[in-house]
mmCIF file of C-alpha atoms and ligand atoms in Angstrom:
data_model
loop_
_atom_site.group_PDB
_atom_site.id
_atom_site.type_symbol
_atom_site.label_atom_id
_atom_site.label_comp_id
_atom_site.label_asym_id
_atom_site.label_seq_id
_atom_site.Cartn_x
_atom_site.Cartn_y
_atom_site.Cartn_z
ATOM 1 C CA MET A 297 196.745 -52.349 45.400
ATOM 2 C CA PHE A 298 197.147 -51.650 49.193
ATOM 3 C CA LYS A 299 196.899 -48.020 49.680
ATOM 4 C CA HIS A 300 196.601 -47.777 53.417
ATOM 5 C CA ALA A 301 197.927 -49.855 56.380
ATOM 6 C CA ILE A 302 197.563 -49.369 60.226
ATOM 7 C CA VAL A 303 200.235 -50.292 62.569
ATOM 8 C CA ARG A 304 200.600 -49.829 66.199
ATOM 9 C CA THR A 305 203.652 -49.119 67.808
ATOM 10 C CA PRO A 306 204.422 -52.286 70.524
ATOM 11 C CA GLY A 307 204.546 -51.385 74.222
ATOM 12 C CA SER A 308 207.113 -52.596 76.430
ATOM 13 C CA THR A 309 204.616 -55.175 77.775
ATOM 14 C CA LEU A 310 205.272 -56.644 74.606
ATOM 15 C CA THR A 311 207.936 -59.136 76.397
ATOM 16 C CA ARG A 312 204.469 -60.577 78.031
ATOM 17 C CA GLY A 313 202.927 -61.331 75.019
ATOM 18 C CA ILE A 314 201.331 -64.963 74.493
ATOM 19 C CA THR A 315 203.871 -67.207 73.464
ATOM 20 C CA SER A 316 203.582 -71.163 72.476
ATOM 21 C CA GLN A 317 207.392 -71.088 72.342
ATOM 22 C CA PRO A 318 208.924 -69.657 75.721
ATOM 23 C CA GLU A 319 212.034 -71.511 74.955
ATOM 24 C CA LEU A 320 212.450 -68.370 72.328
ATOM 25 C CA GLY A 321 212.945 -66.380 75.582
ATOM 26 C CA PRO A 322 211.280 -62.697 75.817
ATOM 27 C CA PRO A 323 211.291 -60.194 72.632
ATOM 28 C CA ASP A 324 214.276 -57.600 72.940
ATOM 29 C CA TYR A 325 211.942 -54.325 73.347
ATOM 30 C CA GLN A 326 214.586 -52.004 71.808
ATOM 31 C CA LEU A 327 215.130 -54.471 69.006
ATOM 32 C CA ALA A 328 211.447 -54.764 68.632
ATOM 33 C CA LEU A 329 210.619 -50.938 68.243
ATOM 34 C CA THR A 330 213.708 -50.846 65.401
ATOM 35 C CA GLN A 331 212.314 -53.714 63.692
ATOM 36 C CA HIS A 332 208.785 -52.263 63.916
ATOM 37 C CA SER A 333 210.144 -48.922 62.203
ATOM 38 C CA ALA A 334 211.841 -50.807 59.676
ATOM 39 C CA TYR A 335 208.572 -52.933 58.751
ATOM 40 C CA ILE A 336 206.725 -49.313 58.460
ATOM 41 C CA ARG A 337 209.776 -48.041 55.976
ATOM 42 C CA ALA A 338 209.243 -51.052 53.856
ATOM 43 C CA LEU A 339 205.392 -50.611 53.534
ATOM 44 C CA GLU A 340 206.151 -46.980 52.728
ATOM 45 C CA SER A 341 208.554 -48.093 50.246
ATOM 46 C CA LEU A 342 205.863 -49.897 48.230
ATOM 47 C CA GLY A 343 203.652 -46.624 48.176
ATOM 48 C CA VAL A 344 201.349 -47.675 51.203
ATOM 49 C CA LYS A 345 200.488 -44.761 53.382
ATOM 50 C CA VAL A 346 201.011 -45.968 57.111
ATOM 51 C CA SER A 347 198.889 -44.976 60.187
ATOM 52 C CA VAL A 348 200.923 -45.411 63.191
ATOM 53 C CA LEU A 349 198.936 -46.011 66.245
ATOM 54 C CA PRO A 350 200.537 -45.404 69.993
ATOM 55 C CA PRO A 351 201.278 -48.101 72.156
ATOM 56 C CA LEU A 352 198.617 -49.658 74.494
ATOM 57 C CA GLU A 353 200.531 -51.206 77.639
ATOM 58 C CA GLU A 354 197.874 -52.925 79.007
ATOM 59 C CA TYR A 355 197.441 -55.153 76.316
ATOM 60 C CA PRO A 356 201.125 -56.885 75.303
ATOM 61 C CA ASP A 357 199.969 -58.463 71.875
ATOM 62 C CA SER A 358 198.267 -55.170 70.479
ATOM 63 C CA CYS A 359 200.848 -54.241 67.762
ATOM 64 C CA PHE A 360 199.421 -57.404 66.162
ATOM 65 C CA VAL A 361 196.459 -55.408 64.909
ATOM 66 C CA GLU A 362 195.988 -57.535 61.799
ATOM 67 C CA ASP A 363 193.495 -59.770 64.563
ATOM 68 C CA THR A 364 191.593 -56.707 65.435
ATOM 69 C CA ALA A 365 189.529 -56.549 62.113
ATOM 70 C CA VAL A 366 189.429 -57.520 58.268
ATOM 71 C CA LEU A 367 189.387 -54.625 55.766
ATOM 72 C CA GLY A 368 187.594 -55.154 52.752
ATOM 73 C CA GLU A 369 187.708 -52.645 49.643
ATOM 74 C CA ASN A 370 184.391 -50.786 51.002
ATOM 75 C CA TRP A 371 183.866 -52.535 54.282
ATOM 76 C CA ALA A 372 185.443 -53.361 57.439
ATOM 77 C CA VAL A 373 184.847 -56.081 60.138
ATOM 78 C CA ILE A 374 185.709 -55.525 63.464
ATOM 79 C CA SER A 375 186.648 -59.088 65.028
ATOM 80 C CA CYS A 376 186.221 -60.652 68.289
ATOM 81 C CA PRO A 377 189.367 -62.221 69.370
ATOM 82 C CA GLY A 378 189.275 -65.557 70.724
ATOM 83 C CA ALA A 379 192.334 -64.969 73.152
ATOM 84 C CA PRO A 380 190.534 -63.464 76.145
ATOM 85 C CA SER A 381 193.520 -61.264 76.959
ATOM 86 C CA ARG A 382 193.001 -59.635 73.412
ATOM 87 C CA LYS A 383 189.390 -59.143 73.278
ATOM 88 C CA ASP A 384 189.405 -55.579 74.283
ATOM 89 C CA GLU A 385 191.875 -54.450 72.040
ATOM 90 C CA THR A 386 188.970 -53.909 69.250
ATOM 91 C CA ALA A 387 187.616 -50.911 70.636
ATOM 92 C CA HIS A 388 191.205 -49.340 70.478
ATOM 93 C CA ILE A 389 191.326 -50.051 66.633
ATOM 94 C CA LEU A 390 187.780 -48.271 65.907
ATOM 95 C CA PRO A 391 188.792 -44.860 65.721
ATOM 96 C CA ALA A 392 191.463 -45.496 62.971
ATOM 97 C CA ILE A 393 189.016 -48.019 60.988
ATOM 98 C CA ARG A 394 186.562 -44.827 61.145
ATOM 99 C CA GLU A 395 189.095 -42.979 59.646
ATOM 100 C CA LEU A 396 188.813 -45.083 56.357
ATOM 101 C CA TYR A 397 185.252 -46.457 56.170
ATOM 102 C CA PRO A 398 181.917 -45.049 56.513
ATOM 103 C CA GLU A 399 180.122 -46.051 59.712
ATOM 104 C CA VAL A 400 177.303 -47.881 57.659
ATOM 105 C CA HIS A 401 180.062 -50.073 56.593
ATOM 106 C CA ILE A 402 182.006 -51.035 59.582
ATOM 107 C CA HIS A 403 180.342 -54.364 61.140
ATOM 108 C CA ARG A 404 181.165 -56.208 64.054
ATOM 109 C CA ILE A 405 181.748 -60.002 64.965
ATOM 110 C CA THR A 406 179.828 -60.205 68.466
ATOM 111 C CA GLY A 407 180.217 -63.258 71.502
ATOM 112 C CA PRO A 408 179.625 -66.186 71.395
ATOM 113 C CA GLY A 409 181.493 -65.661 68.076
ATOM 114 C CA THR A 410 185.048 -65.578 67.788
ATOM 115 C CA LEU A 411 187.298 -64.497 64.967
ATOM 116 C CA GLU A 412 190.734 -63.180 64.562
ATOM 117 C CA GLY A 413 192.184 -61.481 61.412
ATOM 118 C CA GLY A 414 194.954 -63.798 61.314
ATOM 119 C CA ASP A 415 192.693 -66.300 60.286
ATOM 120 C CA VAL A 416 191.350 -64.480 57.252
ATOM 121 C CA MET A 417 192.987 -65.125 54.163
ATOM 122 C CA GLN A 418 191.673 -63.175 51.015
ATOM 123 C CA VAL A 419 192.141 -64.086 47.364
ATOM 124 C CA GLU A 420 190.216 -61.874 45.324
ATOM 125 C CA ASP A 421 186.290 -61.752 46.490
ATOM 126 C CA THR A 422 186.822 -65.021 48.745
ATOM 127 C CA PHE A 423 187.835 -65.006 51.862
ATOM 128 C CA TYR A 424 189.540 -68.212 53.531
ATOM 129 C CA VAL A 425 188.698 -68.385 57.500
ATOM 130 C CA GLY A 426 190.494 -70.558 59.377
ATOM 131 C CA ARG A 427 188.666 -72.330 62.234
ATOM 132 C CA SER A 428 191.194 -72.556 64.817
ATOM 133 C CA ALA A 429 191.812 -72.199 68.631
ATOM 134 C CA ARG A 430 190.946 -68.350 68.177
ATOM 135 C CA THR A 431 188.108 -68.404 65.374
ATOM 136 C CA ASN A 432 185.158 -70.495 66.188
ATOM 137 C CA ASP A 433 182.096 -71.611 63.786
ATOM 138 C CA GLU A 434 179.710 -68.797 65.189
ATOM 139 C CA GLY A 435 182.309 -66.318 64.226
ATOM 140 C CA ILE A 436 182.762 -67.979 60.496
ATOM 141 C CA ARG A 437 178.763 -67.756 60.069
ATOM 142 C CA GLN A 438 178.572 -64.143 61.477
ATOM 143 C CA PHE A 439 181.396 -63.032 58.917
ATOM 144 C CA GLN A 440 179.504 -65.101 56.181
ATOM 145 C CA GLU A 441 176.386 -63.354 56.952
ATOM 146 C CA ILE A 442 178.215 -59.822 57.080
ATOM 147 C CA LEU A 443 180.055 -60.331 53.571
ATOM 148 C CA ARG A 444 177.132 -61.699 51.652
ATOM 149 C CA PRO A 445 175.373 -58.603 50.573
ATOM 150 C CA TYR A 446 178.650 -57.324 49.312
ATOM 151 C CA GLY A 447 179.116 -60.143 46.922
ATOM 152 C CA CYS A 448 181.701 -61.963 48.971
ATOM 153 C CA ARG A 449 182.366 -65.783 49.487
ATOM 154 C CA VAL A 450 183.501 -67.265 52.650
ATOM 155 C CA VAL A 451 185.193 -70.605 52.827
ATOM 156 C CA PRO A 452 185.994 -72.294 56.145
ATOM 157 C CA VAL A 453 189.296 -73.949 56.254
ATOM 158 C CA LYS A 454 189.746 -76.411 59.495
ATOM 159 C CA LEU A 455 193.283 -76.054 60.989
ATOM 160 C CA HIS A 456 194.561 -78.177 64.027
ATOM 161 C CA ASP A 457 197.922 -77.319 64.864
ATOM 162 C CA ALA A 458 198.454 -73.514 63.219
ATOM 163 C CA LEU A 459 197.941 -70.571 65.499
ATOM 164 C CA HIS A 460 195.973 -68.874 62.504
ATOM 165 C CA LEU A 461 195.575 -69.705 58.842
ATOM 166 C CA LYS A 462 198.048 -67.223 57.902
ATOM 167 C CA THR A 463 200.643 -68.894 60.114
ATOM 168 C CA ALA A 464 200.452 -71.531 57.421
ATOM 169 C CA VAL A 465 199.285 -70.645 54.534
ATOM 170 C CA ASN A 466 199.421 -66.939 52.384
ATOM 171 C CA TYR A 467 198.257 -65.855 49.098
ATOM 172 C CA LEU A 468 200.724 -63.908 46.763
ATOM 173 C CA SER A 469 198.923 -63.141 43.537
ATOM 174 C CA HIS A 470 198.218 -65.028 40.077
ATOM 175 C CA GLY A 471 196.768 -68.067 41.957
ATOM 176 C CA ARG A 472 199.782 -68.525 43.908
ATOM 177 C CA LEU A 473 199.678 -69.773 47.632
ATOM 178 C CA LEU A 474 202.612 -70.142 50.135
ATOM 179 C CA VAL A 475 202.063 -73.228 52.039
ATOM 180 C CA ALA A 476 203.644 -74.794 55.264
ATOM 181 C CA GLY A 477 202.644 -77.558 57.644
ATOM 182 C CA GLU A 478 199.128 -79.202 58.289
ATOM 183 C CA THR A 479 197.410 -77.033 55.337
ATOM 184 C CA GLY A 480 200.214 -77.757 52.641
ATOM 185 C CA GLY A 481 198.354 -80.581 51.086
ATOM 186 C CA GLY A 482 194.822 -79.771 51.823
ATOM 187 C CA ALA A 483 192.056 -80.247 49.470
ATOM 188 C CA ASP A 484 190.953 -77.041 50.476
ATOM 189 C CA PHE A 485 193.118 -74.968 48.135
ATOM 190 C CA ALA A 486 192.729 -77.425 45.194
ATOM 191 C CA GLY A 487 193.222 -75.173 41.993
ATOM 192 C CA PHE A 488 196.136 -73.002 43.509
ATOM 193 C CA GLU A 489 199.463 -73.384 42.383
ATOM 194 C CA LYS A 490 201.155 -74.299 45.746
ATOM 195 C CA ILE A 491 204.738 -72.746 46.807
ATOM 196 C CA PRO A 492 205.708 -75.539 49.430
ATOM 197 C CA ILE A 493 207.861 -74.219 52.422
ATOM 198 C CA PRO A 494 210.210 -76.613 54.166
ATOM 199 C CA PRO A 495 209.505 -77.322 57.746
ATOM 200 C CA GLU A 496 212.771 -75.392 58.989
ATOM 201 C CA GLU A 497 211.347 -72.268 57.211
ATOM 202 C CA ALA A 498 207.779 -72.798 57.997
ATOM 203 C CA TYR A 499 207.719 -69.128 59.850
ATOM 204 C CA ALA A 500 208.321 -67.711 56.729
ATOM 205 C CA ALA A 501 205.164 -69.111 54.972
ATOM 206 C CA ASN A 502 203.947 -65.678 56.494
ATOM 207 C CA SER A 503 205.284 -63.580 53.963
ATOM 208 C CA LEU A 504 203.046 -60.737 52.720
ATOM 209 C CA TRP A 505 202.414 -59.844 49.309
ATOM 210 C CA VAL A 506 202.210 -55.733 49.117
ATOM 211 C CA ASN A 507 201.591 -54.214 45.611
ATOM 212 C CA ASP A 508 203.660 -56.826 43.204
ATOM 213 C CA SER A 509 206.368 -57.087 45.942
ATOM 214 C CA VAL A 510 206.608 -59.443 48.953
ATOM 215 C CA LEU A 511 208.096 -58.638 52.079
ATOM 216 C CA VAL A 512 209.737 -62.039 53.635
ATOM 217 C CA PRO A 513 210.959 -62.461 57.248
ATOM 218 C CA ALA A 514 214.682 -62.216 57.099
ATOM 219 C CA GLY A 515 216.696 -65.113 57.546
ATOM 220 C CA PHE A 516 215.009 -68.107 55.444
ATOM 221 C CA PRO A 517 216.998 -68.410 52.371
ATOM 222 C CA CYS A 518 214.812 -71.004 50.764
ATOM 223 C CA VAL A 519 211.611 -69.205 51.146
ATOM 224 C CA GLU A 520 213.196 -66.108 49.658
ATOM 225 C CA ALA A 521 214.791 -67.593 46.851
ATOM 226 C CA ALA A 522 211.541 -69.487 45.677
ATOM 227 C CA ILE A 523 209.783 -66.207 45.737
ATOM 228 C CA ARG A 524 212.430 -64.114 43.616
ATOM 229 C CA ALA A 525 212.171 -67.231 41.218
ATOM 230 C CA LEU A 526 208.638 -66.353 40.567
ATOM 231 C CA GLY A 527 209.630 -62.735 39.722
ATOM 232 C CA TYR A 528 208.667 -60.966 42.644
ATOM 233 C CA PRO A 529 210.693 -58.116 44.310
ATOM 234 C CA VAL A 530 211.392 -59.415 47.945
ATOM 235 C CA LEU A 531 212.086 -56.831 50.779
ATOM 236 C CA PRO A 532 213.327 -59.140 53.468
ATOM 237 C CA VAL A 533 212.453 -57.573 57.023
ATOM 238 C CA ASP A 534 213.861 -58.752 60.491
ATOM 239 C CA THR A 535 210.946 -59.987 63.003
ATOM 240 C CA SER A 536 213.000 -62.084 64.806
ATOM 241 C CA GLU A 537 211.515 -60.408 68.324
ATOM 242 C CA TYR A 538 207.656 -60.759 67.338
ATOM 243 C CA ARG A 539 208.490 -64.379 66.386
ATOM 244 C CA LYS A 540 209.316 -64.810 69.932
ATOM 245 C CA ILE A 541 205.600 -64.194 70.810
ATOM 246 C CA ASP A 542 204.287 -66.220 67.955
ATOM 247 C CA GLY A 543 203.701 -62.727 65.517
ATOM 248 C CA GLY A 544 204.731 -62.826 62.035
ATOM 249 C CA LEU A 545 204.781 -60.326 59.374
ATOM 250 C CA SER A 546 201.071 -59.935 58.482
ATOM 251 C CA CYS A 547 200.059 -59.457 61.947
ATOM 252 C CA LEU A 548 201.589 -56.416 62.239
ATOM 253 C CA SER A 549 199.537 -54.317 59.916
ATOM 254 C CA LEU A 550 196.091 -54.006 58.765
ATOM 255 C CA ARG A 551 195.961 -53.361 55.051
ATOM 256 C CA ALA A 552 193.056 -51.733 53.302
ATOM 257 C CA GLY A 553 192.421 -51.251 49.394
ATOM 258 C CA ARG A 554 193.376 -54.320 47.743
HETATM 259 N N1 LIG B 899 201.032 -63.492 70.500
HETATM 260 C C1 LIG B 899 200.173 -63.153 69.493
HETATM 261 C C2 LIG B 899 198.762 -64.067 69.692
HETATM 262 O O1 LIG B 899 198.810 -64.999 70.278
HETATM 263 O O2 LIG B 899 197.641 -63.696 69.254
#
């Protein structure tokens, strides 16, 4: 059960966010704000209390708060983003994390380690961590050391193409994974029931289980139907403007209390 989420309103510099798909054009800022409000309302409708942080104009990608930390039930880890332009976003997330966790249980990944929260997928007490262009072996090693005393297991997953692990794989519940692309058939996830995502709907692999419902990016009918068929209530949320700068549903929030 997620009780709390942290989000950050995008600044107008969102239009300069990092993107691997410049052909999609820059985000429409006003539409992005409207979509952000709808995202917050969707979380609130599922019983989540949402803390909304103010825009940080100097950090175009700072609305993707998920990358700046990983939140457990009784611990938090401040990340060390691998994208140079995002490194200092972590200092700005700290005050909101201090509202939720005592200092003694707030930990940090430090350089040369890098780790972004988009690479971390929780399945109960196991944390799968993508080894990506943003998260390196040293970051994963530090994360493992931090979580060991809490009885949590860390499983590294090698990525080749995906920006983050959760770009391609997301856990729903009851042993089910949404999988797209390179990691779809990976032995790393043996034992899970895999829900394959067709290539043309790969973006929707980043759907978000929240308190027994699933937020699905709007406009991906196959994924929506597959999730509904499993019995989950589905909330479509439009993230078209965030997609233009490689942002997905999960990136837009940090969730606590599972
Ligand atoms: N534009 C999101 C990211 O690259 O982190």
